[in-house]
């Protein structure tokens, strides 16, 4: 993939990800991982890092992937290409804001896009959950045994997930604290 193709890819991702960066994950995965530019594991590691850094997720991912492939120039170009469609759309909408607000077609379209966007956000969340907590069995016949079921889950990660979810919901711990605890857990146990 050339630098121009990288820019076109991220322009495409930015143009068709209505709903923000989390929605962009599915499209990024389909375009970047499917083309073999990065592995599935690299993608999920990039998601984890992008989630824990300040800024929009889609923009952070574009920067990280561009940098990973082409260095600083790749990071800059991928980032600009990813945000450019949003800037263009916002400028167009600003020109016609009042008409857009009162237009029944726009209202209907936005009403339709809400559940679609929710689904697009749910897909990468479930994929990350499975990738992180479930071990792919070498032989699916092993699942017929107790030992196979014991090896199916990444038990340390599942335990950490349960503890962090409890801390988040019970004590309303700030997400930054949970991110730091997760990083510490990963350094020590994984």
PDB file of C-alpha atoms in Angstrom, residues 14-186:
ATOM      1  CA  UNK A  14     -13.620   8.832   7.824  1.00  0.00           C
ATOM      2  CA  UNK A  15     -16.336   9.364   5.226  1.00  0.00           C
ATOM      3  CA  UNK A  16     -18.372   6.267   6.061  1.00  0.00           C
ATOM      4  CA  UNK A  17     -18.079   6.073   9.839  1.00  0.00           C
ATOM      5  CA  UNK A  18     -21.145   7.901  11.035  1.00  0.00           C
ATOM      6  CA  UNK A  19     -21.143   7.817  14.809  1.00  0.00           C
ATOM      7  CA  UNK A  20     -17.520   8.374  15.705  1.00  0.00           C
ATOM      8  CA  UNK A  21     -14.333   6.470  16.266  1.00  0.00           C
ATOM      9  CA  UNK A  22     -15.710   3.284  17.778  1.00  0.00           C
ATOM     10  CA  UNK A  23     -17.770   2.742  14.645  1.00  0.00           C
ATOM     11  CA  UNK A  24     -14.587   3.283  12.628  1.00  0.00           C
ATOM     12  CA  UNK A  25     -13.031   0.227  14.286  1.00  0.00           C
ATOM     13  CA  UNK A  26     -15.141  -2.207  12.293  1.00  0.00           C
ATOM     14  CA  UNK A  27     -14.337  -0.485   9.026  1.00  0.00           C
ATOM     15  CA  UNK A  28     -10.638  -0.177   9.929  1.00  0.00           C
ATOM     16  CA  UNK A  29     -10.497  -3.835  10.794  1.00  0.00           C
ATOM     17  CA  UNK A  30     -12.134  -4.802   7.517  1.00  0.00           C
ATOM     18  CA  UNK A  31      -9.858  -2.598   5.419  1.00  0.00           C
ATOM     19  CA  UNK A  32      -6.522  -2.659   7.241  1.00  0.00           C
ATOM     20  CA  UNK A  33      -6.402  -6.131   8.836  1.00  0.00           C
ATOM     21  CA  UNK A  34      -8.133  -7.884   5.928  1.00  0.00           C
ATOM     22  CA  UNK A  35      -5.490  -6.510   3.543  1.00  0.00           C
ATOM     23  CA  UNK A  36      -2.775  -7.978   5.752  1.00  0.00           C
ATOM     24  CA  UNK A  37      -1.153  -4.643   6.580  1.00  0.00           C
ATOM     25  CA  UNK A  38      -1.273  -5.446  10.287  1.00  0.00           C
ATOM     26  CA  UNK A  39      -2.239  -8.569  12.192  1.00  0.00           C
ATOM     27  CA  UNK A  40      -5.373  -9.018  14.262  1.00  0.00           C
ATOM     28  CA  UNK A  41      -3.263  -8.933  17.431  1.00  0.00           C
ATOM     29  CA  UNK A  42      -1.540  -5.692  16.371  1.00  0.00           C
ATOM     30  CA  UNK A  43      -4.958  -4.200  15.639  1.00  0.00           C
ATOM     31  CA  UNK A  44      -6.312  -5.008  19.098  1.00  0.00           C
ATOM     32  CA  UNK A  45      -3.127  -3.740  20.747  1.00  0.00           C
ATOM     33  CA  UNK A  46      -3.547  -0.488  18.799  1.00  0.00           C
ATOM     34  CA  UNK A  47      -7.163  -0.278  19.959  1.00  0.00           C
ATOM     35  CA  UNK A  48      -6.065  -0.666  23.573  1.00  0.00           C
ATOM     36  CA  UNK A  49      -3.424   2.047  23.237  1.00  0.00           C
ATOM     37  CA  UNK A  50      -5.734   4.360  21.288  1.00  0.00           C
ATOM     38  CA  UNK A  51      -8.490   3.924  23.877  1.00  0.00           C
ATOM     39  CA  UNK A  52      -6.136   4.931  26.665  1.00  0.00           C
ATOM     40  CA  UNK A  53      -4.711   8.023  24.961  1.00  0.00           C
ATOM     41  CA  UNK A  54      -6.512  11.366  24.836  1.00  0.00           C
ATOM     42  CA  UNK A  55      -8.483  12.219  21.719  1.00  0.00           C
ATOM     43  CA  UNK A  56     -11.000  10.573  19.423  1.00  0.00           C
ATOM     44  CA  UNK A  57     -10.495   6.842  18.993  1.00  0.00           C
ATOM     45  CA  UNK A  58     -10.746   6.822  15.198  1.00  0.00           C
ATOM     46  CA  UNK A  59      -8.200   9.622  14.894  1.00  0.00           C
ATOM     47  CA  UNK A  60      -5.833   7.946  17.352  1.00  0.00           C
ATOM     48  CA  UNK A  61      -6.112   4.675  15.419  1.00  0.00           C
ATOM     49  CA  UNK A  62      -5.455   6.421  12.104  1.00  0.00           C
ATOM     50  CA  UNK A  63      -2.393   8.112  13.556  1.00  0.00           C
ATOM     51  CA  UNK A  64      -1.101   4.911  15.080  1.00  0.00           C
ATOM     52  CA  UNK A  65      -1.662   2.748  12.004  1.00  0.00           C
ATOM     53  CA  UNK A  66      -0.212   5.399   9.670  1.00  0.00           C
ATOM     54  CA  UNK A  67       2.824   5.797  11.920  1.00  0.00           C
ATOM     55  CA  UNK A  68       3.237   2.031  12.211  1.00  0.00           C
ATOM     56  CA  UNK A  69       3.250   1.663   8.417  1.00  0.00           C
ATOM     57  CA  UNK A  70       5.092   4.814   7.237  1.00  0.00           C
ATOM     58  CA  UNK A  71       6.531   6.628  10.237  1.00  0.00           C
ATOM     59  CA  UNK A  72       5.743  10.246  11.046  1.00  0.00           C
ATOM     60  CA  UNK A  73       4.584  11.161   7.532  1.00  0.00           C
ATOM     61  CA  UNK A  74       2.209   8.167   7.504  1.00  0.00           C
ATOM     62  CA  UNK A  75       0.788   9.160  10.882  1.00  0.00           C
ATOM     63  CA  UNK A  76       0.154  12.731   9.757  1.00  0.00           C
ATOM     64  CA  UNK A  77      -1.344  11.779   6.391  1.00  0.00           C
ATOM     65  CA  UNK A  78      -3.591   9.033   7.814  1.00  0.00           C
ATOM     66  CA  UNK A  79      -4.835  11.393  10.530  1.00  0.00           C
ATOM     67  CA  UNK A  80      -5.591  14.234   8.123  1.00  0.00           C
ATOM     68  CA  UNK A  81      -7.296  11.865   5.681  1.00  0.00           C
ATOM     69  CA  UNK A  82      -9.449  10.376   8.455  1.00  0.00           C
ATOM     70  CA  UNK A  83     -10.706  13.750   9.758  1.00  0.00           C
ATOM     71  CA  UNK A  84     -11.033  15.545   6.411  1.00  0.00           C
ATOM     72  CA  UNK A  85     -14.473  14.086   5.515  1.00  0.00           C
ATOM     73  CA  UNK A  86     -15.879  15.224   8.867  1.00  0.00           C
ATOM     74  CA  UNK A  87     -14.552  18.734   8.349  1.00  0.00           C
ATOM     75  CA  UNK A  88     -16.075  18.891   4.863  1.00  0.00           C
ATOM     76  CA  UNK A  89     -19.445  17.562   6.063  1.00  0.00           C
ATOM     77  CA  UNK A  90     -19.534  19.964   9.017  1.00  0.00           C
ATOM     78  CA  UNK A  91     -18.803  22.915   6.731  1.00  0.00           C
ATOM     79  CA  UNK A  92     -21.628  21.867   4.391  1.00  0.00           C
ATOM     80  CA  UNK A  93     -24.066  21.305   7.243  1.00  0.00           C
ATOM     81  CA  UNK A  94     -23.182  24.672   8.789  1.00  0.00           C
ATOM     82  CA  UNK A  95     -24.258  26.343   5.546  1.00  0.00           C
ATOM     83  CA  UNK A  96     -27.655  24.661   5.594  1.00  0.00           C
ATOM     84  CA  UNK A  97     -28.190  24.019   9.306  1.00  0.00           C
ATOM     85  CA  UNK A  98     -31.681  25.453   9.609  1.00  0.00           C
ATOM     86  CA  UNK A  99     -32.935  23.604   6.527  1.00  0.00           C
ATOM     87  CA  UNK A 100     -31.354  20.348   7.709  1.00  0.00           C
ATOM     88  CA  UNK A 101     -32.887  20.694  11.173  1.00  0.00           C
ATOM     89  CA  UNK A 102     -36.419  20.976   9.841  1.00  0.00           C
ATOM     90  CA  UNK A 103     -36.102  18.422   7.022  1.00  0.00           C
ATOM     91  CA  UNK A 104     -38.183  15.279   7.658  1.00  0.00           C
ATOM     92  CA  UNK A 105     -35.861  13.151   5.506  1.00  0.00           C
ATOM     93  CA  UNK A 106     -32.869  14.146   7.643  1.00  0.00           C
ATOM     94  CA  UNK A 107     -34.832  13.448  10.832  1.00  0.00           C
ATOM     95  CA  UNK A 108     -35.865  10.034   9.512  1.00  0.00           C
ATOM     96  CA  UNK A 109     -32.340   9.223   8.381  1.00  0.00           C
ATOM     97  CA  UNK A 110     -30.892  10.082  11.786  1.00  0.00           C
ATOM     98  CA  UNK A 111     -33.588   8.016  13.512  1.00  0.00           C
ATOM     99  CA  UNK A 112     -32.617   5.062  11.277  1.00  0.00           C
ATOM    100  CA  UNK A 113     -28.867   5.548  11.846  1.00  0.00           C
ATOM    101  CA  UNK A 114     -29.056   5.361  15.651  1.00  0.00           C
ATOM    102  CA  UNK A 115     -29.610   1.576  15.877  1.00  0.00           C
ATOM    103  CA  UNK A 116     -27.201   0.954  12.992  1.00  0.00           C
ATOM    104  CA  UNK A 117     -24.503   2.927  14.773  1.00  0.00           C
ATOM    105  CA  UNK A 118     -25.200   1.056  18.001  1.00  0.00           C
ATOM    106  CA  UNK A 119     -24.671  -2.232  16.176  1.00  0.00           C
ATOM    107  CA  UNK A 120     -21.456  -0.997  14.617  1.00  0.00           C
ATOM    108  CA  UNK A 121     -20.174  -0.019  18.056  1.00  0.00           C
ATOM    109  CA  UNK A 122     -21.194  -3.367  19.536  1.00  0.00           C
ATOM    110  CA  UNK A 123     -19.314  -5.470  16.938  1.00  0.00           C
ATOM    111  CA  UNK A 124     -15.751  -4.358  17.835  1.00  0.00           C
ATOM    112  CA  UNK A 125     -16.612  -4.385  21.544  1.00  0.00           C
ATOM    113  CA  UNK A 126     -17.651  -8.047  21.326  1.00  0.00           C
ATOM    114  CA  UNK A 127     -14.650  -8.889  19.131  1.00  0.00           C
ATOM    115  CA  UNK A 128     -12.216  -7.295  21.590  1.00  0.00           C
ATOM    116  CA  UNK A 129     -13.956  -9.072  24.465  1.00  0.00           C
ATOM    117  CA  UNK A 130     -13.640 -12.452  22.727  1.00  0.00           C
ATOM    118  CA  UNK A 131     -10.068 -11.839  21.521  1.00  0.00           C
ATOM    119  CA  UNK A 132      -8.953 -10.860  25.012  1.00  0.00           C
ATOM    120  CA  UNK A 133     -10.817 -13.356  27.180  1.00  0.00           C
ATOM    121  CA  UNK A 134     -11.309 -16.471  25.036  1.00  0.00           C
ATOM    122  CA  UNK A 135      -8.505 -18.770  23.883  1.00  0.00           C
ATOM    123  CA  UNK A 136      -9.082 -20.384  20.513  1.00  0.00           C
ATOM    124  CA  UNK A 137      -8.952 -24.157  21.026  1.00  0.00           C
ATOM    125  CA  UNK A 138      -6.380 -26.049  18.980  1.00  0.00           C
ATOM    126  CA  UNK A 139      -8.892 -28.832  18.471  1.00  0.00           C
ATOM    127  CA  UNK A 140     -12.603 -28.220  18.911  1.00  0.00           C
ATOM    128  CA  UNK A 141     -13.028 -31.818  20.110  1.00  0.00           C
ATOM    129  CA  UNK A 142     -11.156 -30.700  23.246  1.00  0.00           C
ATOM    130  CA  UNK A 143     -14.298 -28.776  24.220  1.00  0.00           C
ATOM    131  CA  UNK A 144     -15.908 -32.128  24.905  1.00  0.00           C
ATOM    132  CA  UNK A 145     -13.617 -32.541  27.918  1.00  0.00           C
ATOM    133  CA  UNK A 146     -13.423 -30.626  31.198  1.00  0.00           C
ATOM    134  CA  UNK A 147      -9.767 -29.761  30.535  1.00  0.00           C
ATOM    135  CA  UNK A 148     -10.754 -28.279  27.182  1.00  0.00           C
ATOM    136  CA  UNK A 149     -13.289 -26.002  28.839  1.00  0.00           C
ATOM    137  CA  UNK A 150     -10.763 -24.975  31.477  1.00  0.00           C
ATOM    138  CA  UNK A 151      -8.356 -23.859  28.749  1.00  0.00           C
ATOM    139  CA  UNK A 152     -11.051 -22.053  26.754  1.00  0.00           C
ATOM    140  CA  UNK A 153     -10.831 -18.848  28.768  1.00  0.00           C
ATOM    141  CA  UNK A 154      -7.922 -16.600  29.632  1.00  0.00           C
ATOM    142  CA  UNK A 155      -8.660 -16.849  33.343  1.00  0.00           C
ATOM    143  CA  UNK A 156      -6.328 -14.088  34.601  1.00  0.00           C
ATOM    144  CA  UNK A 157      -7.791 -11.619  32.093  1.00  0.00           C
ATOM    145  CA  UNK A 158     -11.348 -12.740  32.857  1.00  0.00           C
ATOM    146  CA  UNK A 159     -10.709 -12.265  36.593  1.00  0.00           C
ATOM    147  CA  UNK A 160      -9.214  -8.810  35.983  1.00  0.00           C
ATOM    148  CA  UNK A 161     -12.161  -7.867  33.769  1.00  0.00           C
ATOM    149  CA  UNK A 162     -14.601  -8.932  36.496  1.00  0.00           C
ATOM    150  CA  UNK A 163     -12.736  -7.001  39.202  1.00  0.00           C
ATOM    151  CA  UNK A 164     -12.434  -3.868  37.045  1.00  0.00           C
ATOM    152  CA  UNK A 165     -16.117  -4.010  36.080  1.00  0.00           C
ATOM    153  CA  UNK A 166     -17.027  -4.347  39.759  1.00  0.00           C
ATOM    154  CA  UNK A 167     -14.786  -1.394  40.697  1.00  0.00           C
ATOM    155  CA  UNK A 168     -16.257   0.705  37.899  1.00  0.00           C
ATOM    156  CA  UNK A 169     -19.910   0.056  38.677  1.00  0.00           C
ATOM    157  CA  UNK A 170     -19.784  -0.300  42.460  1.00  0.00           C
ATOM    158  CA  UNK A 171     -17.291   2.429  43.376  1.00  0.00           C
ATOM    159  CA  UNK A 172     -17.535   4.614  40.231  1.00  0.00           C
ATOM    160  CA  UNK A 173     -13.743   4.528  39.864  1.00  0.00           C
ATOM    161  CA  UNK A 174     -12.460   6.965  37.288  1.00  0.00           C
ATOM    162  CA  UNK A 175     -11.583   5.278  33.960  1.00  0.00           C
ATOM    163  CA  UNK A 176      -8.008   6.619  34.116  1.00  0.00           C
ATOM    164  CA  UNK A 177      -7.482   4.709  37.376  1.00  0.00           C
ATOM    165  CA  UNK A 178      -8.852   1.547  35.739  1.00  0.00           C
ATOM    166  CA  UNK A 179      -6.598   2.038  32.698  1.00  0.00           C
ATOM    167  CA  UNK A 180      -3.553   2.383  34.970  1.00  0.00           C
ATOM    168  CA  UNK A 181      -4.597  -0.674  36.990  1.00  0.00           C
ATOM    169  CA  UNK A 182      -5.112  -2.605  33.738  1.00  0.00           C
ATOM    170  CA  UNK A 183      -1.659  -1.618  32.493  1.00  0.00           C
ATOM    171  CA  UNK A 184      -0.133  -2.656  35.804  1.00  0.00           C
ATOM    172  CA  UNK A 185      -2.024  -5.955  35.681  1.00  0.00           C
ATOM    173  CA  UNK A 186      -0.783  -6.597  32.128  1.00  0.00           C
TER     174      UNK A 186
END
